[in-house]
XYZ file of C-alpha atoms in Angstrom:
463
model
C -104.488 47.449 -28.108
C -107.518 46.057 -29.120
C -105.736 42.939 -30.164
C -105.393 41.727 -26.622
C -107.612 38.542 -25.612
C -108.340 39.843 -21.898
C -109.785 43.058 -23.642
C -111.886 41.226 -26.388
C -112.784 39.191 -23.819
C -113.746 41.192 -21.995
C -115.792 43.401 -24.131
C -117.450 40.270 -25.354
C -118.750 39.400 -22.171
C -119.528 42.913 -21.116
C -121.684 43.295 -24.336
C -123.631 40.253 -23.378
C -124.338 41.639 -19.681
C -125.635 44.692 -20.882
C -127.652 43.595 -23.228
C -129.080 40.923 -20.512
C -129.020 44.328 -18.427
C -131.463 46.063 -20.748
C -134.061 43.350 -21.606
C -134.223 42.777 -17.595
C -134.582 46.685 -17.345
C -137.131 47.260 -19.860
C -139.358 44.123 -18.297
C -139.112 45.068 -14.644
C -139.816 48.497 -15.900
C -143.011 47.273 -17.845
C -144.023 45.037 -14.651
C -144.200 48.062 -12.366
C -146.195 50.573 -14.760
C -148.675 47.722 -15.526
C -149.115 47.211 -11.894
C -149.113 50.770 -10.398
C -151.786 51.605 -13.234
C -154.276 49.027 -12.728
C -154.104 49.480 -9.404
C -154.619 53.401 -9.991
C -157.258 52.538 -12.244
C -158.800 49.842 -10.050
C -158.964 52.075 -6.686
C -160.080 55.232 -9.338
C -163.105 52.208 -10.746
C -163.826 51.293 -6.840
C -163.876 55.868 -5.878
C -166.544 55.993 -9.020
C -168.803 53.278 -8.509
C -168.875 54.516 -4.383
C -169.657 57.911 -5.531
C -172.280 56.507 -7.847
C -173.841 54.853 -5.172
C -173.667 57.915 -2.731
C -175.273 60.227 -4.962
C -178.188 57.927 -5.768
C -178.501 57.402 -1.703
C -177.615 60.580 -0.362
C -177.462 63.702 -2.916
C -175.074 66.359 -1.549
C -172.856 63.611 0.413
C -171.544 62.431 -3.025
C -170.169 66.083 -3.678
C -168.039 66.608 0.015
C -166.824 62.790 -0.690
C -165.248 64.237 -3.949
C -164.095 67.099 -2.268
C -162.829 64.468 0.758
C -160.638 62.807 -1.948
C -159.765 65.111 -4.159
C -161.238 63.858 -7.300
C -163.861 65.875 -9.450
C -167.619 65.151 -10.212
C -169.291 65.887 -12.463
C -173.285 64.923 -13.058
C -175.279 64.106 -16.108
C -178.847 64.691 -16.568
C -181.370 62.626 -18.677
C -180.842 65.291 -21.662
C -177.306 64.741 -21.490
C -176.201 67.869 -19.968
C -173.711 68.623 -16.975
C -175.617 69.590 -14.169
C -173.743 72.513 -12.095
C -171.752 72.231 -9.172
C -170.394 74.686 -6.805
C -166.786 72.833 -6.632
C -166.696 71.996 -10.516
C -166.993 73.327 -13.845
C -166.854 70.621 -16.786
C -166.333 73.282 -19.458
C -162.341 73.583 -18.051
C -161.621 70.368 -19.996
C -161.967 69.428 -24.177
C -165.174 67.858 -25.164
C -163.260 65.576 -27.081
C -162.858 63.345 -23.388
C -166.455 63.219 -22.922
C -168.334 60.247 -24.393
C -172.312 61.405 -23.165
C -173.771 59.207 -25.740
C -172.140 55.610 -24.211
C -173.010 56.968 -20.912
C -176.059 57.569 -21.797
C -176.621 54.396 -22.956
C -175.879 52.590 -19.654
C -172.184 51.999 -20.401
C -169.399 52.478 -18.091
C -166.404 54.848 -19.549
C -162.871 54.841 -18.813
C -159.973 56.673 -20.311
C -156.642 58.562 -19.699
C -156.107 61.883 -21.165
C -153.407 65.115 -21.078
C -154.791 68.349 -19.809
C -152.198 71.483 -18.947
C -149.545 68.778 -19.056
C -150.867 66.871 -16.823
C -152.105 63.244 -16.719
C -155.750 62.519 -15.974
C -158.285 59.392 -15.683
C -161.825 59.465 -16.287
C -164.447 57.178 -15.008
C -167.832 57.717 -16.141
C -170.457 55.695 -14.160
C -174.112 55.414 -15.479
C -176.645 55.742 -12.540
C -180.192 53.798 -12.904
C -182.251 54.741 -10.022
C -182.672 58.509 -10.504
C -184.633 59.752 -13.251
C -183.136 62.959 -14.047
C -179.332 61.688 -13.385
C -178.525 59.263 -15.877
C -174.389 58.925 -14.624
C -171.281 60.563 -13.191
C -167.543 61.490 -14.055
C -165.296 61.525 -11.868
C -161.737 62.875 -13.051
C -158.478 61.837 -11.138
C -155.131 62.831 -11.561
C -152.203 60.467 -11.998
C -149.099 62.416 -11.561
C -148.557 60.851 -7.875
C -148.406 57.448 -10.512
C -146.324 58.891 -12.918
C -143.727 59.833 -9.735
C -144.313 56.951 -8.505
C -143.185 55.364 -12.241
C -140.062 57.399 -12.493
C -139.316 57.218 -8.871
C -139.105 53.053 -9.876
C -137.367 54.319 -13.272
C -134.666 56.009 -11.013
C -133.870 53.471 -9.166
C -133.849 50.654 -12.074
C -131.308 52.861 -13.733
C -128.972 53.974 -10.471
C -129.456 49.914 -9.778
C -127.980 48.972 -13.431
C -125.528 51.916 -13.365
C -124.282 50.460 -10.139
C -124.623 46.804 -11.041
C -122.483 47.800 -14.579
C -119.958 49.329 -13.238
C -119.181 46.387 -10.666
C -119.824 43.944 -13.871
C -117.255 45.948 -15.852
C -115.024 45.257 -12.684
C -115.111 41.787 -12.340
C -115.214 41.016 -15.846
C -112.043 42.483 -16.224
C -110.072 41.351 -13.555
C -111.991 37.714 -14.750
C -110.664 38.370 -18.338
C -106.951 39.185 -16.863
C -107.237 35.949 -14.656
C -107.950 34.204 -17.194
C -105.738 35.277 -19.764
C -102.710 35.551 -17.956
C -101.820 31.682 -18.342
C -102.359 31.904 -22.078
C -100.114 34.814 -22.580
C -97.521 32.802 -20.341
C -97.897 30.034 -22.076
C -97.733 32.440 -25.866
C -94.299 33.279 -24.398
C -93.077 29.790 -23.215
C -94.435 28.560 -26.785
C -91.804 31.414 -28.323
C -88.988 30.415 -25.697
C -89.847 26.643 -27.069
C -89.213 28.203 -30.858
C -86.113 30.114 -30.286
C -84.664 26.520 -28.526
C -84.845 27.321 -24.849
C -86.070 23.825 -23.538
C -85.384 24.273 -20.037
C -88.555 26.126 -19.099
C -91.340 25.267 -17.481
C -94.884 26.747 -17.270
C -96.492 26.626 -14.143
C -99.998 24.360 -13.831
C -101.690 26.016 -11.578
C -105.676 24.860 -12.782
C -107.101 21.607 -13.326
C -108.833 22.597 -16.399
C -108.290 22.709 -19.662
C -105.997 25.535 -19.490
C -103.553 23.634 -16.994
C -104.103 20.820 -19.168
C -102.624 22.747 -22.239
C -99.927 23.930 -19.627
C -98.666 20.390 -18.749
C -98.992 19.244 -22.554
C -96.353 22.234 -23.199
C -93.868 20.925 -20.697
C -94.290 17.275 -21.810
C -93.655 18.706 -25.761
C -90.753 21.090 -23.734
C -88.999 18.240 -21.808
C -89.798 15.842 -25.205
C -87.812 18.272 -27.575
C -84.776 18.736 -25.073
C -84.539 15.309 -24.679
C -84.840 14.063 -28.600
C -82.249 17.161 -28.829
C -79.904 15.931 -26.716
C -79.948 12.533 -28.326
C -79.653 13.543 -31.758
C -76.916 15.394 -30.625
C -75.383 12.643 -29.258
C -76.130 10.578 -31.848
C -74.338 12.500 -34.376
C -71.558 12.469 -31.869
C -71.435 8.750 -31.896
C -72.252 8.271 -35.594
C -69.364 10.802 -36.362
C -67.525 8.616 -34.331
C -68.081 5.266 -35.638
C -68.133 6.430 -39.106
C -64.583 8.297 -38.126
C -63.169 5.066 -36.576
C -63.326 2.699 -39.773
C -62.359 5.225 -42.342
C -59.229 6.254 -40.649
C -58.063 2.749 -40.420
C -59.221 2.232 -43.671
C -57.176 5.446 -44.958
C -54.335 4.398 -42.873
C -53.960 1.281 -43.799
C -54.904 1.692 -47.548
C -52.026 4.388 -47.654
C -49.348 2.159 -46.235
C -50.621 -0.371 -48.980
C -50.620 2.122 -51.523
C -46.803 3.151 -50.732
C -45.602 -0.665 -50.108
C -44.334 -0.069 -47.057
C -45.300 -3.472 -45.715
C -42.222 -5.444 -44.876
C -43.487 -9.203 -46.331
C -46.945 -10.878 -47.612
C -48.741 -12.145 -44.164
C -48.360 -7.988 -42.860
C -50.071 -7.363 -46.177
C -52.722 -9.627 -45.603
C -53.076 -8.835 -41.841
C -53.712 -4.598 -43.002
C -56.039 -6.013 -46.105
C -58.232 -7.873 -43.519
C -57.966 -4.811 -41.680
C -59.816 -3.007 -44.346
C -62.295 -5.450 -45.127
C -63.461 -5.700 -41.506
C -63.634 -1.677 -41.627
C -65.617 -1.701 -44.067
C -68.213 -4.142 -43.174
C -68.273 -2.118 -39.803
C -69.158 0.598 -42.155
C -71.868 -0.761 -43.910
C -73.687 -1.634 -40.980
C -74.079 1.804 -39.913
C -75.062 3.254 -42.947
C -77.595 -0.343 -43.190
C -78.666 1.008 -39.896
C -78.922 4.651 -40.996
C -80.991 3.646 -44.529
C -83.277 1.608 -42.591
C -84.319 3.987 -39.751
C -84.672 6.300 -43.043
C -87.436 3.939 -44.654
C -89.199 3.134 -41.821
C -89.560 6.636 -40.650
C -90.779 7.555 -44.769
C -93.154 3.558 -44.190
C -91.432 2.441 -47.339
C -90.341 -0.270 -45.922
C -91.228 -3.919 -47.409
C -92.590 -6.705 -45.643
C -93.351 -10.230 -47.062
C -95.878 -11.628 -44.809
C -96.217 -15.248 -44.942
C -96.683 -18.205 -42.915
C -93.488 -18.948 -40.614
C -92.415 -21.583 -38.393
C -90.042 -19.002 -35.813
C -87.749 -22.641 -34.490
C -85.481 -22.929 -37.342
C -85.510 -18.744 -37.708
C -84.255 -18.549 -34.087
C -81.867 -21.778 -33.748
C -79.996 -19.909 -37.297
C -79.766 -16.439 -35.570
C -78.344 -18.230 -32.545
C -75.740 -20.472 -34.697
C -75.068 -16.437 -36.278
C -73.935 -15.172 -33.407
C -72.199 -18.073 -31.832
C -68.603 -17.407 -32.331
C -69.238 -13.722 -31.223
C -70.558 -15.016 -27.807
C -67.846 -17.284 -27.639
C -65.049 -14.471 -28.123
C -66.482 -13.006 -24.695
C -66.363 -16.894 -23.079
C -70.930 -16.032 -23.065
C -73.027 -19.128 -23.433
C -76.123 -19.107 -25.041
C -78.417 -21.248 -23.950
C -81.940 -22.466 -26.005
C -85.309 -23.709 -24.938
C -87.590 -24.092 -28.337
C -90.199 -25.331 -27.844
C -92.822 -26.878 -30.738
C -95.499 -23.611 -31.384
C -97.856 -22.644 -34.074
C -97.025 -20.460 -37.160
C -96.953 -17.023 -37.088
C -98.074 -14.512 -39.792
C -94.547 -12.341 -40.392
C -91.717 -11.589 -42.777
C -88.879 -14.502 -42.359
C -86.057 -12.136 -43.081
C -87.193 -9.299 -40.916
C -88.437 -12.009 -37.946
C -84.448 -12.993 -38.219
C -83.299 -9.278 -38.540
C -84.970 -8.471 -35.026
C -83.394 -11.626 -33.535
C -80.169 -10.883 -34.630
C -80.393 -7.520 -33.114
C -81.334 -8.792 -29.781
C -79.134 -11.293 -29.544
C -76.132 -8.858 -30.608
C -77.481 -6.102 -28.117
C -77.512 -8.668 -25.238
C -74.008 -10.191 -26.224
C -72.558 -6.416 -26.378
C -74.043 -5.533 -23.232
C -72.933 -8.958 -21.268
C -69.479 -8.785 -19.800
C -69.888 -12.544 -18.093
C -72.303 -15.063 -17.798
C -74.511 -16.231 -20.377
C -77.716 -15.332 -22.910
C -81.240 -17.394 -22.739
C -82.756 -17.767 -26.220
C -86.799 -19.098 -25.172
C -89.716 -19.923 -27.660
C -92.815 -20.413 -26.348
C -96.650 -20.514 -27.247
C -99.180 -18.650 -24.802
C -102.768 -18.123 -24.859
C -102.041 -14.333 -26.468
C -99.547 -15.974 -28.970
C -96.123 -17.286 -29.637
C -93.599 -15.683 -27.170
C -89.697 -15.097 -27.945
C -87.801 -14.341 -25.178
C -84.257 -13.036 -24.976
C -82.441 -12.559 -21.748
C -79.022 -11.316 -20.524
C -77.043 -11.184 -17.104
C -75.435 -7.756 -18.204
C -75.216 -4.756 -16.175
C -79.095 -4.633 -16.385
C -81.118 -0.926 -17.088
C -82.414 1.517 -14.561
C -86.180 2.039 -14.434
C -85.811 5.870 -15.015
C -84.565 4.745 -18.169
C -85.922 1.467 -18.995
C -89.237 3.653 -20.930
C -86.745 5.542 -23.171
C -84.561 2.646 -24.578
C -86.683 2.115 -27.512
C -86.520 5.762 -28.871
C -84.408 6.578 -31.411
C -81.001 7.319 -30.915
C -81.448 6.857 -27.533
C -77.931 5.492 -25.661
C -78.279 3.494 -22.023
C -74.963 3.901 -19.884
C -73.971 7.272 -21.834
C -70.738 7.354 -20.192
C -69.943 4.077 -21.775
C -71.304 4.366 -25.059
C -68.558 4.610 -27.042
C -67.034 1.256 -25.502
C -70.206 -1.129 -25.815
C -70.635 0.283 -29.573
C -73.498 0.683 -31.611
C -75.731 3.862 -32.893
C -78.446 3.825 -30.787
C -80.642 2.660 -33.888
C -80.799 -0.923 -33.038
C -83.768 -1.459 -31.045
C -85.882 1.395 -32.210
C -85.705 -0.936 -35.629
C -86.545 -3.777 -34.255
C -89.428 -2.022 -32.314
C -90.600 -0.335 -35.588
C -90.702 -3.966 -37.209
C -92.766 -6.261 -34.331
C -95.039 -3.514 -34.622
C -95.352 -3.389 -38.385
C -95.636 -7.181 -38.508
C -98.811 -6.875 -35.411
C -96.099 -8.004 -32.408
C -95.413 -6.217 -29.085
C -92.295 -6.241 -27.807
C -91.891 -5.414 -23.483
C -88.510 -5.145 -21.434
C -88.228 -6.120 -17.896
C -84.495 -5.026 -16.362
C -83.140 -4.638 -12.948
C -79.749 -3.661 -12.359
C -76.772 -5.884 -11.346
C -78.868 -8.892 -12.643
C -79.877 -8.446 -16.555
C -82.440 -7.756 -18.804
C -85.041 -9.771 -20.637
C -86.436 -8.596 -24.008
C -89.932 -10.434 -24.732
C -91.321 -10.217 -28.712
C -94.697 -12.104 -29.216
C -96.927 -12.411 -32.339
C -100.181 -13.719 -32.712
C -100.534 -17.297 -33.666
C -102.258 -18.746 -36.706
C -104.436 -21.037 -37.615
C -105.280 -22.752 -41.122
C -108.421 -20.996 -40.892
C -107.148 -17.861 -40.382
C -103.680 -18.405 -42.591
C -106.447 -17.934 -45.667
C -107.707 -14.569 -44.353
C -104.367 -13.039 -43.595
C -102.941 -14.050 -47.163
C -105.725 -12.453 -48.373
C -105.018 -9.251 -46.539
C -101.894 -9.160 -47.942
């Protein structure tokens, strides 16, 4: 039970309002005594000193004031004895609240004491101008303070009772508020675990909270969607690992039991094979390298390149598999600076390009463009294939990620190609962009930072 956030929540913040509850208590509590009693004490001072003065001026007057305001008097004489009075009797009360001698000596007195359970105050007033009175008490009582006191107590308390119980209140239904989203978003995190990816937790608050909320859906709609394309990537690398090794099985087995009927049918099933199996070691190439770069063991060899004669020798690669599809490509070099990069993997990415644009082109033709920019040297590859929608144009470079899923299977491929050659601009300190619009093409655009002489020195020495 306890375990529950709202509750320790809860109780946390209850525990810190009464504790605020009870320091504001015990000083509001503190501020009225202090005031109530000095101003007891203060009007008792002013009843003395009056009485004083009364008694020097007018004798018996003194006496019927006390009476008036319901204090008692009593007198002292120059030997330091009470003098007696009709209306009081100072032998009622200890001698211990008496101080005669400080009186005596000219000195005001002041004190509280407890007589019968009951709370006095004593003001002793020395008087100067009558030779056989030498001062006055005069005794008060302070129980209408001390009601007043708990009177104030009561309330204080009823106050903080009240004020608790509508803390406890909205504390809790704060705490619930508050801790409803996490314990939705507990059980969308468990729904997430066991594989249910189609859920989605609502953001209601722009806080942090909501912020964790729309950080789950993102992870949610991430997972589903690297889900579905590993599944269909196994699907299509079943597939294209399926394709070659039944031909090769078929045609190794008609080999194996000479049922060919002369030489050239041989040859025709052996060449068969071979081109199987090249297939075949392209997408396991594919496979192993996705494998190192996702481990970073993959090697680079950075040196000083001049990309022309790199391009112009992927171009004259893939020449005679543009020309099988009647696709041009076209070439505009032009003279740039070196770039800092790894020959064989510069010519690894352009290969891939060039055979995802030729795969992808059904007519038309493929521009091959090297340029030099203010940001760097710029190689651009472009296509007038089918082109990619925007929706998907920010996914393409994920891993096994398939445009045109309905037509996978007939363009080829495993989804593998440009994720690597992604992974390697960026290892090398490219950028690679896309721009695509459908029915007109797409244009890949890889750029790398130019060199210098000056700077070829500090790179090498990087490296």
């Amino acid at each position: 039970m306890w375990n529950k956030i709202h509750l320790k929540l809860s109780f946390t913040i209850f525990s810190l309002f009464i504790g605020i509850l009870i320091l504001l208590s015990i000083v509001l509590n503190l501020i009225f005594t202090n005031f109530l009693s000095s101003k007891v004490h203060d009007e008792a001072n002013e009843l003395a000193a009056h009485l004083s003065t009364m008694l020097e001026e007018q004798g018996n007057s003194a006496e019927q004031m006390a009476d008036f305001t319901g204090v008692q008097m009593y007198i002292l004489s120059s030997q330091g004895r009470f003098i007696e009075s009709k209306t009081s009797d100072a032998s009622i009360y200890p001698n211990y609240i008496w101080d005669n001698r400080k009186l005596l000596e000219g000195k005001k007195v002041e004190r509280e004491f407890t007589f019968n359970n009951e709370l006095y105050l004593l003001h002793g007033i020395p008087v100067t101008t009558n030779p056989t009175v030498k001062g006055i008490y005069v005794i008060s009582s302070l129980e209408n303070m001390k009601d007043s006191i708990q009177t104030i107590r009561n309330l204080l308390f009823i106050t903080g009772f009240g004020a608790l119980l509508l803390a406890l209140g909205c504390i809790f239904f704060l705490s619930k508020r508050l801790s409803n989203p996490l314990l939705k978003i507990e059980s969308a995190t468990r729904q997430i675990a066991k594989g249910e990816l189609n859920l989605e937790i609502p953001v209601e608050t722009k806080d942090e909270i909501g912020s964790l909320s729309q950080a789950i859906n993102d992870l949610a709609k991430e997972l589903k969607q690297y889900r579905d394309n590993r599944s269909e990537f196994f699907a299509n690398v079943s597939h294209e690992l399926k394709t070659p090794i039944t031909y090769m099985e078929g045609y190794a087995d008609i080999l194996a039991k000479d049922l060919v009927e002369n030489d050239e049918e041989k040859k025709k099933y052996l060449q068969i094979i071979s081109e199987e199996a090249r297939r075949l070691n392209v997408i396991i190439n594919d496979l192993f390298e996705l494998s190192k770069m996702e481990e970073g063991k993959i090697d680079l060899k950075l040196m000083s390149v001049e990309p022309t004669s790199i391009i112009q020798r992927s171009i004259d690669k893939v020449q005679l598999k543009a020309q099988e599809k009647d696709l041009t490509i076209r070439s505009k070099l032009s003279p740039v600076p070196h770039i800092f990069v790894d020959s064989n993997r510069l010519e690894q990415i352009i290969l891939n390009l060039l055979d995802n644009a030729i795969r992808y082109t059904a007519e038309g033709y493929i521009q091959v463009s090297l340029t030099s920019e203010l940001e760097g040297v710029v190689i651009s590859i472009c296509d007038t294939g089918p082109g990619i929608s925007t929706e998907e144009l920010p996914n393409i470079f994920e891993r096994f990620y398939r445009v045109e899923k309905s037509r996978s299977r007939a363009y080829g491929g495993t989804g593998l190609g440009l994720s690597i050659v992604q992974s390697l601009v960026l290892q090398q300190g490219g950028t690679i962009h896309v721009e695509s619009k459908i029915g007109e093409g797409t244009r890949f655009k890889v750029m790398f930072p130019s060199i210098t002489s000056s700077s070829l020195k500090s790179h090498s020495f990087k490296i």
